[in-house]
Coordinates of C-alpha atoms in Angstrom, one line a residue:
M1349 CA 0.0 0.0 0.0
R1350 CA 1.5 3.3 -1.0
S1351 CA 1.7 5.9 1.7
P1352 CA 0.0 9.3 0.9
F1353 CA 2.2 12.3 0.8
I1354 CA 1.7 15.2 3.2
L1355 CA 2.9 18.7 2.4
V1356 CA 5.5 18.7 5.2
T1357 CA 7.0 15.5 3.9
V1358 CA 7.2 16.8 0.4
L1359 CA 9.0 20.0 1.4
V1360 CA 11.5 18.0 3.5
V1361 CA 12.2 15.7 0.6
A1362 CA 12.7 18.7 -1.7
S1363 CA 15.2 20.3 0.6
L1364 CA 16.9 17.0 1.5
F1365 CA 17.5 15.7 -2.0
T1366 CA 18.9 18.9 -3.3
A1367 CA 22.3 20.3 -2.6
V1368 CA 21.3 23.7 -1.3
T1369 CA 23.9 26.5 -1.2
T1370 CA 23.5 30.1 0.0
T1371 CA 26.5 32.2 -0.9
V1372 CA 27.6 35.8 -0.6
A1373 CA 27.0 37.5 -3.9
D1374 CA 30.6 38.6 -4.5
Q1375 CA 32.1 35.2 -3.7
P1376 CA 30.0 32.7 -5.8
D1377 CA 32.9 30.3 -6.4
D1378 CA 34.2 29.9 -2.8
I1379 CA 31.5 27.6 -1.5
P1380 CA 32.6 24.7 0.7
L1381 CA 33.0 21.3 -1.0
I1382 CA 31.5 18.3 0.8
G1383 CA 33.2 15.0 0.0
F1384 CA 32.3 11.4 0.8
D1385 CA 34.7 8.5 0.9
F1386 CA 31.9 6.1 -0.2
D1387 CA 29.5 5.9 -3.2
N1388 CA 25.8 6.6 -3.2
G1389 CA 23.9 3.4 -2.4
F1390 CA 26.5 2.3 0.2
S1391 CA 25.2 -1.0 1.5
T1392 CA 26.2 -2.8 4.7
N1393 CA 24.8 -5.4 7.2
Q1394 CA 27.2 -4.6 10.0
T1395 CA 28.3 -1.7 12.1
T1396 CA 30.7 0.4 10.1
V1397 CA 32.6 3.7 10.0
I1398 CA 32.0 6.0 7.1
T1399 CA 34.2 9.1 6.4
G1400 CA 34.3 12.2 4.4
S1401 CA 35.8 15.7 4.1
I1402 CA 35.1 19.4 3.9
E1403 CA 37.2 21.7 1.7
D1404 CA 37.1 25.5 2.3
E1405 CA 39.4 28.5 2.9
V1406 CA 38.9 28.4 6.6
K1407 CA 37.6 25.9 9.1
P1408 CA 33.8 25.8 8.9
A1409 CA 31.9 27.3 11.8
S1410 CA 29.5 24.4 11.9
V1411 CA 29.3 20.9 10.4
T1412 CA 26.2 18.8 11.3
W1413 CA 24.8 15.5 10.1
S1414 CA 21.4 13.7 10.1
I1415 CA 20.1 10.3 9.1
V1416 CA 16.6 10.1 7.7
A1417 CA 14.6 7.0 6.9
S1418 CA 12.5 7.0 3.8
E1419 CA 9.7 4.7 4.9
P1420 CA 6.9 4.8 5.7
Y1421 CA 7.4 8.5 6.0
L1422 CA 10.6 10.6 6.2
V1423 CA 11.6 10.3 9.8
E1424 CA 14.9 11.5 11.3
L1425 CA 16.5 8.6 13.0
D1426 CA 19.7 10.3 14.3
S1427 CA 21.7 13.5 14.1
G1428 CA 24.9 15.0 15.4
N1429 CA 27.7 17.5 15.0
F1430 CA 31.1 17.0 13.4
S1431 CA 32.4 20.4 14.4
G1432 CA 34.4 19.1 17.4
I1433 CA 36.0 16.2 15.6
L1434 CA 37.1 17.8 12.4
E1435 CA 40.8 17.1 11.7
E1436 CA 42.8 19.0 9.1
A1437 CA 44.4 16.7 6.5
D1438 CA 47.1 17.2 3.9
S1439 CA 45.8 19.0 0.8
S1440 CA 47.3 19.1 -2.7
G1441 CA 44.9 21.9 -3.7
S1442 CA 44.8 25.6 -2.8
R1443 CA 42.3 25.2 0.1
P1444 CA 42.6 23.3 3.3
I1445 CA 40.7 20.0 3.9
W1446 CA 39.1 18.8 7.2
T1447 CA 38.0 15.2 7.6
W1448 CA 35.2 13.7 9.6
S1449 CA 34.1 10.2 10.5
L1450 CA 30.8 8.6 11.7
E1451 CA 30.2 5.1 13.1
I1452 CA 26.9 3.6 12.0
D1453 CA 25.4 0.9 14.2
V1454 CA 23.4 -1.0 11.6
A1455 CA 21.4 -2.8 14.3
E1456 CA 20.1 0.5 15.5
Y1457 CA 18.7 1.5 12.1
S1458 CA 18.3 -1.8 10.1
P1459 CA 16.6 -2.4 7.9
C1460 CA 16.6 1.1 6.4
T1461 CA 16.8 2.8 3.1
C1462 CA 18.3 5.9 4.7
Y1463 CA 19.6 9.3 3.6
L1464 CA 22.7 10.8 5.2
T1465 CA 22.8 14.6 4.9
V1466 CA 25.9 16.7 5.8
T1467 CA 25.3 20.4 6.4
V1468 CA 28.1 22.9 6.4
E1469 CA 27.6 26.5 7.7
T1470 CA 30.2 29.2 7.3
T1471 CA 30.4 32.8 8.3
S1472 CA 30.7 34.1 4.7
E1473 CA 29.3 31.5 2.2
G1474 CA 26.1 30.6 4.1
I1475 CA 24.8 27.0 4.2
T1476 CA 25.8 24.1 1.9
Q1477 CA 24.2 20.6 2.0
S1478 CA 25.0 17.3 0.3
N1479 CA 23.6 13.8 0.8
R1480 CA 24.2 10.1 0.2
V1481 CA 21.9 7.0 0.2
L1482 CA 22.7 4.2 2.7
F1483 CA 21.1 0.8 2.3
L1484 CA 21.4 -0.6 5.9
G1485 CA 20.5 -4.2 6.6
D1486 CA 18.2 -6.2 4.4
T1487 CA 16.2 -3.3 3.1
S1488 CA 14.2 -3.7 -0.1
R1489 CA 12.9 -0.2 -0.7
S1490 CA 14.7 1.6 -3.6
A1491 CA 16.0 5.1 -3.4
I1492 CA 15.8 8.2 -5.6
I1493 CA 17.6 11.5 -5.4
V1494 CA 16.5 14.3 -7.7
N1495 CA 19.2 16.9 -8.1
S1496 CA 17.5 19.0 -10.8
P1497 CA 15.2 20.7 -11.3
E1498 CA 15.0 22.3 -7.9
P1499 CA 11.6 22.9 -6.2
G1500 CA 9.8 25.8 -7.8
D1501 CA 12.0 26.0 -10.9
W1502 CA 10.5 27.7 -14.0
V1503 CA 10.6 25.3 -17.0
H1504 CA 9.9 25.9 -20.6
E1505 CA 9.5 23.6 -23.6
S1506 CA 12.0 21.0 -22.2
I1507 CA 13.5 20.2 -18.9
S1508 CA 16.6 18.4 -17.8
V1509 CA 16.0 15.9 -14.9
S1510 CA 19.1 14.5 -13.2
G1511 CA 19.7 12.6 -10.1
W1512 CA 20.4 9.1 -8.7
S1513 CA 18.3 6.0 -8.6
M1514 CA 18.9 2.4 -7.4
Y1515 CA 17.1 -0.7 -6.3
P1516 CA 18.8 -2.7 -3.5
M1517 CA 17.2 -5.8 -4.8
T1518 CA 15.4 -6.7 -8.1
W1519 CA 13.5 -9.6 -9.6
T1520 CA 12.3 -7.8 -12.7
T1521 CA 13.8 -5.2 -14.9
P1522 CA 13.8 -1.9 -12.9
E1523 CA 12.0 1.1 -14.2
L1524 CA 12.4 4.8 -13.3
R1525 CA 9.3 6.5 -14.6
L1526 CA 9.2 10.3 -15.1
F1527 CA 5.8 12.0 -15.4
A1528 CA 3.9 15.2 -14.5
K1529 CA 0.5 16.1 -13.1
P1530 CA -1.0 19.6 -13.2
A1531 CA -1.6 21.3 -9.8
S1532 CA -4.0 24.2 -9.0
S1533 CA -1.3 26.0 -6.9
S1534 CA 2.1 25.7 -5.3
I1535 CA 0.4 24.2 -2.2
D1536 CA -1.4 21.6 -4.2
A1537 CA 1.8 20.6 -6.1
C1538 CA 3.3 17.4 -4.7
S1539 CA 0.6 17.2 -2.0
A1540 CA -0.1 13.5 -2.8
E1541 CA 1.4 10.5 -4.6
A1542 CA 0.4 9.9 -8.2
D1543 CA -0.4 6.6 -10.0
S1544 CA 2.1 6.1 -12.8
D1545 CA -0.1 3.4 -14.4
M1546 CA -2.7 6.1 -14.9
S1547 CA -0.4 8.8 -16.2
A1548 CA 1.3 9.7 -19.5
H1549 CA 5.0 9.1 -19.1
L1550 CA 7.5 11.7 -20.1
S1551 CA 10.3 9.1 -20.1
I1552 CA 11.1 5.7 -18.7
I1553 CA 14.7 4.9 -17.7
I1554 CA 16.4 1.7 -16.6
P1555 CA 18.1 3.1 -13.5
D1556 CA 21.6 2.2 -12.4
G1557 CA 22.9 5.0 -10.3
E1558 CA 23.4 8.5 -11.8
F1559 CA 20.8 9.5 -14.5
S1560 CA 20.2 12.6 -16.6
E1561 CA 17.3 12.9 -19.0
S1562 CA 15.9 15.7 -21.2
L1563 CA 12.1 15.7 -21.1
D1564 CA 9.9 17.3 -23.7
I1565 CA 7.2 19.3 -21.8
S1566 CA 6.0 21.5 -24.6
G1567 CA 2.6 19.7 -24.4
L1568 CA 2.1 20.7 -20.7
S1569 CA -0.2 23.5 -19.9
D1570 CA 1.1 26.6 -18.1
G1571 CA 0.8 26.5 -14.3
W1572 CA 2.1 24.6 -11.4
H1573 CA 2.9 20.9 -11.9
S1574 CA 4.0 18.0 -9.8
L1575 CA 7.0 16.3 -11.5
Y1576 CA 7.3 12.7 -10.3
A1577 CA 10.2 10.3 -10.4
E1578 CA 9.1 6.8 -9.5
N1579 CA 11.0 3.6 -9.1
Y1580 CA 8.2 1.4 -10.4
D1581 CA 7.2 -1.8 -8.7
P1582 CA 3.6 -3.0 -9.0
S1583 CA 4.1 -5.1 -5.8
G1584 CA 5.0 -2.1 -3.8
V1585 CA 8.0 -3.8 -2.2
T1586 CA 10.8 -1.8 -3.8
Y1587 CA 8.6 1.0 -4.9
S1588 CA 9.8 4.6 -4.3
Q1589 CA 8.4 7.9 -5.5
E1590 CA 9.7 11.5 -5.2
C1591 CA 8.1 14.7 -6.4
I1592 CA 9.4 18.1 -7.3
P1593 CA 7.0 21.1 -7.7
I1594 CA 7.7 23.0 -10.9
Q1595 CA 6.3 26.0 -12.7
V1596 CA 5.6 25.3 -16.4
N1597 CA 5.8 28.4 -18.6
N1598 CA 5.3 27.5 -22.2
L1599 CA 3.1 30.4 -23.3
A1600 CA 4.8 33.8 -23.9
P1601 CA 3.2 37.1 -22.8
S1602 CA 0.6 38.6 -25.0
I1603 CA 1.6 42.2 -25.8
S1604 CA -0.8 45.0 -26.4
I1605 CA 0.4 48.6 -27.3
E1606 CA -1.8 51.6 -27.7
G1607 CA -0.3 54.7 -29.2
P1608 CA -0.4 57.1 -32.2
D1609 CA 1.0 56.4 -35.6
H1610 CA 1.6 60.0 -36.6
S1611 CA 2.3 63.3 -34.9
L1612 CA 3.6 66.8 -35.7
E1613 CA 7.0 67.9 -34.5
G1614 CA 6.8 70.0 -31.4
A1615 CA 3.3 68.8 -30.5
S1616 CA 2.6 67.3 -27.0
D1617 CA 4.5 64.2 -25.9
L1618 CA 3.5 60.9 -27.4
F1619 CA 2.1 58.3 -25.0
F1620 CA 2.4 54.6 -25.6
D1621 CA 0.5 52.3 -23.2
A1622 CA 1.2 48.6 -22.9
S1623 CA -0.5 48.1 -19.5
A1624 CA -3.0 45.7 -21.1
T1625 CA -0.2 43.3 -21.8
D1626 CA -0.8 40.0 -19.9
D1627 CA 0.6 36.5 -19.4
P1628 CA -2.2 34.0 -20.1
V1629 CA -1.7 32.0 -16.8
W1630 CA 0.8 33.7 -14.6
G1631 CA -0.7 37.2 -14.8
R1632 CA 0.9 40.6 -15.3
E1633 CA 2.2 41.3 -11.8
E1634 CA 5.8 40.1 -12.4
L1635 CA 6.1 41.1 -16.1
H1636 CA 9.3 42.9 -17.0
Y1637 CA 9.2 45.6 -19.7
M1638 CA 12.0 46.8 -21.9
W1639 CA 11.3 49.7 -24.4
V1640 CA 13.9 50.4 -27.1
L1641 CA 13.5 53.6 -29.2
R1642 CA 15.2 53.8 -32.5
K1643 CA 15.2 56.3 -35.4
P1644 CA 16.0 54.4 -38.6
S1645 CA 15.5 57.5 -40.8
H1646 CA 18.5 59.2 -39.1
S1647 CA 20.5 57.1 -36.6
G1648 CA 19.7 53.6 -38.0
Q1649 CA 19.5 50.8 -35.5
T1650 CA 21.4 52.7 -32.7
P1651 CA 19.1 52.9 -29.7
L1652 CA 18.1 56.5 -28.8
Q1653 CA 16.6 55.4 -25.5
I1654 CA 16.2 52.3 -23.4
V1655 CA 13.7 52.1 -20.5
M1656 CA 13.2 48.9 -18.5
G1657 CA 11.6 47.7 -15.3
Q1658 CA 8.6 45.9 -13.9
D1659 CA 6.6 49.1 -13.5
K1660 CA 7.4 50.4 -17.0
G1661 CA 4.1 49.5 -18.8
T1662 CA 3.9 52.9 -20.4
M1663 CA 6.4 55.0 -22.4
T1664 CA 6.4 58.8 -23.1
I1665 CA 8.3 60.2 -26.1
P1666 CA 8.9 63.9 -26.8
T1667 CA 8.1 65.2 -30.3
G1668 CA 11.1 67.4 -30.5
S1669 CA 12.7 65.7 -33.5
S1670 CA 11.0 64.7 -36.7
G1671 CA 11.6 61.4 -38.5
D1672 CA 10.5 57.8 -38.8
Y1673 CA 10.8 55.9 -35.5
T1674 CA 10.5 52.3 -34.2
L1675 CA 9.5 51.5 -30.7
T1676 CA 10.3 48.0 -29.7
L1677 CA 8.8 46.4 -26.6
V1678 CA 10.1 43.2 -25.1
V1679 CA 8.0 41.8 -22.3
T1680 CA 9.5 39.0 -20.2
D1681 CA 7.4 37.0 -17.7
A1682 CA 8.5 35.7 -14.4
G1683 CA 9.6 32.5 -16.0
G1684 CA 12.0 34.2 -18.4
I1685 CA 9.9 33.8 -21.6
S1686 CA 9.6 36.9 -23.7
S1687 CA 7.5 38.4 -26.5
T1688 CA 8.4 41.3 -28.8
M1689 CA 6.3 43.8 -30.6
V1690 CA 7.5 46.7 -32.8
K1691 CA 5.5 49.9 -33.0
I1692 CA 6.3 52.2 -36.1
F1693 CA 5.4 55.9 -35.9
T1694 CA 6.3 59.1 -37.6
I1695 CA 6.9 62.6 -36.3
Q1696 CA 6.2 64.9 -39.2
N1697 CA 8.4 68.0 -39.5
V1698 CA 6.7 71.5 -39.5
V1699 CA 7.9 73.6 -42.5
P1700 CA 9.1 77.0 -41.3
K1701 CA 7.0 80.1 -42.3
A1702 CA 9.2 82.9 -43.7
I1703 CA 8.2 86.4 -42.3
A1704 CA 10.3 89.4 -43.1
S1705 CA 10.3 93.2 -43.1
L1706 CA 12.3 95.8 -45.1
D1707 CA 13.0 99.0 -43.1
D1708 CA 10.2 97.9 -40.7
S1709 CA 7.7 97.5 -43.5
S1710 CA 6.3 94.0 -44.0
I1711 CA 7.4 92.1 -47.1
E1712 CA 4.6 90.4 -49.0
D1713 CA 5.5 87.4 -51.2
G1714 CA 5.4 88.4 -54.9
S1715 CA 5.2 92.1 -54.3
R1716 CA 7.2 94.9 -56.0
I1717 CA 9.0 97.4 -53.7
K1718 CA 10.8 100.6 -54.7
L1719 CA 13.5 101.3 -52.1
S1720 CA 13.6 104.5 -50.2
P1721 CA 16.6 106.8 -51.0
G1722 CA 19.8 105.7 -49.3
S1723 CA 22.6 103.1 -49.6
E1724 CA 21.5 100.5 -47.1
W1725 CA 18.2 99.0 -46.1
M1726 CA 17.5 96.8 -43.0
L1727 CA 16.2 93.3 -43.5
D1728 CA 14.6 91.5 -40.6
A1729 CA 13.3 87.9 -40.6
S1730 CA 13.5 87.3 -36.9
L1731 CA 9.7 86.9 -36.7
S1732 CA 9.7 83.8 -38.9
E1733 CA 7.8 80.9 -37.4
D1734 CA 8.4 77.2 -36.8
S1735 CA 7.6 74.6 -34.1
E1736 CA 8.8 75.5 -30.7
N1737 CA 11.7 73.1 -30.7
D1738 CA 13.0 74.4 -34.0
Q1739 CA 12.3 78.1 -33.4
S1740 CA 15.6 79.0 -31.9
G1741 CA 17.7 77.2 -34.5
L1742 CA 16.2 78.7 -37.6
R1743 CA 18.7 79.8 -40.3
C1744 CA 17.9 82.7 -42.6
V1745 CA 19.5 82.9 -46.0
W1746 CA 19.0 85.9 -48.3
K1747 CA 19.4 85.6 -52.0
I1748 CA 19.7 88.2 -54.8
D1749 CA 18.6 87.0 -58.2
H1750 CA 18.7 83.5 -56.8
Q1751 CA 22.2 83.7 -55.5
P1752 CA 22.9 83.5 -51.8
V1753 CA 24.5 86.7 -50.5
Y1754 CA 23.7 86.9 -46.7
E1755 CA 23.1 84.5 -43.9
G1756 CA 21.4 85.7 -40.7
C1757 CA 17.9 86.8 -39.8
I1758 CA 18.8 90.5 -39.4
R1759 CA 21.0 92.0 -42.1
A1760 CA 21.7 95.3 -43.9
L1761 CA 21.0 95.2 -47.7
S1762 CA 23.3 97.1 -50.0
W1763 CA 22.6 97.4 -53.7
P1764 CA 24.9 95.0 -55.6
P1765 CA 27.4 96.6 -57.9
D1766 CA 26.6 96.3 -61.6
A1767 CA 23.0 95.3 -60.8
R1768 CA 20.1 96.3 -62.9
D1769 CA 17.5 98.8 -61.6
E1770 CA 15.4 95.8 -60.5
I1771 CA 16.6 92.7 -58.5
I1772 CA 14.8 89.7 -57.0
L1773 CA 15.3 89.4 -53.3
T1774 CA 14.5 85.9 -51.8
L1775 CA 14.4 84.8 -48.2
D1776 CA 14.8 81.1 -47.3
V1777 CA 14.1 80.2 -43.6
I1778 CA 15.6 76.7 -42.9
D1779 CA 15.1 74.4 -40.0
D1780 CA 17.3 71.6 -38.6
D1781 CA 15.8 69.1 -41.1
D1782 CA 16.9 71.3 -44.0
E1783 CA 13.2 72.1 -44.9
Y1784 CA 12.5 75.7 -45.6
G1785 CA 9.9 78.3 -46.3
S1786 CA 10.5 81.1 -48.8
I1787 CA 9.2 84.5 -49.9
S1788 CA 10.4 86.6 -52.9
V1789 CA 9.9 90.3 -53.8
L1790 CA 11.0 92.5 -56.7
L1791 CA 13.2 95.4 -55.4
V1792 CA 13.5 98.6 -57.5
H1793 CA 16.5 100.9 -57.0
P1794 CA 15.5 104.3 -55.6
E1795 CA 17.1 106.2 -58.5
A1796 CA 15.4 104.1 -61.2
G1797 CA 12.8 105.9 -63.4
E1798 CA 9.2 104.9 -63.0
P1799 CA 7.8 103.2 -66.1
L1800 CA 4.6 104.6 -67.7
P1801 CA 1.6 103.1 -66.1
Y1802 CA 0.2 100.3 -68.2
S1803 CA -3.3 101.9 -68.3
L1804 CA -1.8 105.1 -69.8
I1805 CA 0.1 103.1 -72.4
V1806 CA -3.1 101.4 -73.4
L1807 CA -4.9 104.7 -73.6
V1808 CA -2.3 106.3 -75.8
I1809 CA -2.2 103.3 -78.1
S1810 CA -6.0 103.3 -78.3
T1811 CA -6.1 107.0 -79.1
L1812 CA -3.5 106.7 -81.8
F1813 CA -5.4 103.8 -83.3
M1814 CA -8.6 105.9 -83.4
L1815 CA -6.9 108.9 -84.9
S1816 CA -5.4 106.7 -87.6
A1817 CA -8.7 105.2 -88.3
I1818 CA -10.4 108.6 -88.7
L1819 CA -7.6 109.9 -90.9
L1820 CA -7.8 107.0 -93.2
R1821 CA -11.6 107.4 -93.5
Y1822 CA -11.2 111.0 -94.3
R1823 CA -8.7 110.4 -97.1
S1824 CA -10.9 107.6 -98.4
S1825 CA -13.8 110.0 -98.7
D1826 CA -11.8 112.7 -100.6
D1827 CA -10.5 110.1 -103.1
S1828 CA -14.0 108.9 -103.9
S1829 CA -15.3 112.4 -104.8
S1830 CA -12.5 113.0 -107.4
I1831 CA -13.2 109.9 -109.5
P1832 CA -14.6 110.9 -112.9
K1833 CA -17.9 109.5 -114.0
W1834 CA -18.4 108.0 -117.4
K1835 CA -21.1 109.5 -119.5
S1836 CA -23.2 107.2 -121.7
D1837 CA -23.6 108.0 -125.4
E1838 CA -26.7 109.7 -126.2

């Protein structure tokens, strides 16, 4: 009859069967090394002495041991402290070694499939544990140690399961069955044994000590699962089952971004909202956001801005620089699975508006202006307009007969040498994107004669035409009266 799991038992198994190490962050490689002078599955029917060692920079502050029986429940049979009996041994390495020994009275424990755990505590590296299986006396129950995954690990698509499994006695081919069952929560995971005969197997191994197997879990739904490793025996005599709670995370987050596709340069900031992004099962509480802003139209793929964090579900972008942009959002869930979405938007440049005056009189595009007497006239384009971000950087270029002659929004105009009595003055107001607005006027030198008005020219021509017509008519009338008439013969 298989014994039902209880939660306390499961948690003890999870911690017992995994070498747990807590280290100082800046010394991850200096953990103590726990050695055993015997192999896993050490079997004996008589009182024996087992030995091992501890390797570390300094003598450990505390080294303790415990022996736990695996049936019918995990029960601690004995425990003690090696700290007072540690002896320093010769070391060929860079760190000292301290040895320990333990006498095991088989009669006290037998029969027992037991787990010996050695725990080392140091002042700087924290706590390190390691364990070995002991088959004491005529025990029949098999043993399993699952080294990975660790309890609560996030797993995706596939998982590597490693550990140790052995039957102390066999009468059929041994089987190590690996399978998983969904759980409603972390509390529910591994809260009971499972029937491998009623479960789909992820893998079946013939165990003989150390094992390592890669399991395809792409078909498992997201959520908590109980991962079982079972030494199968339909009779229950050598049967053993261990369970590790895992978090399956096959589905990537679903990204949603709301934000504009277009904006004018210098308008209010653009707001992009991805707060509706969600993970289908694990929720949005632990989602990590990374926003990357690029401007392919100018700087290519070089990021202009990177913003990241768990509370960065929104992004605000100023509209101070026009161009085509890409905003890439990478959302990673608590299990390390990410999704990516790219938002493309454009900030359209505002073309400058050229506004100018000549000697404080406004210049109208296409007009004709006769200059006042003098040799210089003041040009002022400082009131030209653009978006706020570009206003201070506007360039003013003045052209005469389409040739640049001045740069600067306030300049003094001098009549060019050898110029005609009329010239075309053009103002180009240019922004930082090299877009510009223009106005042009026809300037007349102050000493140039005024041409006859067009209406007067038309009147004179009309009058001459009429006089010519009258004169011709008069002459025609005189010629007709002087023509002799033929008289008919009487």
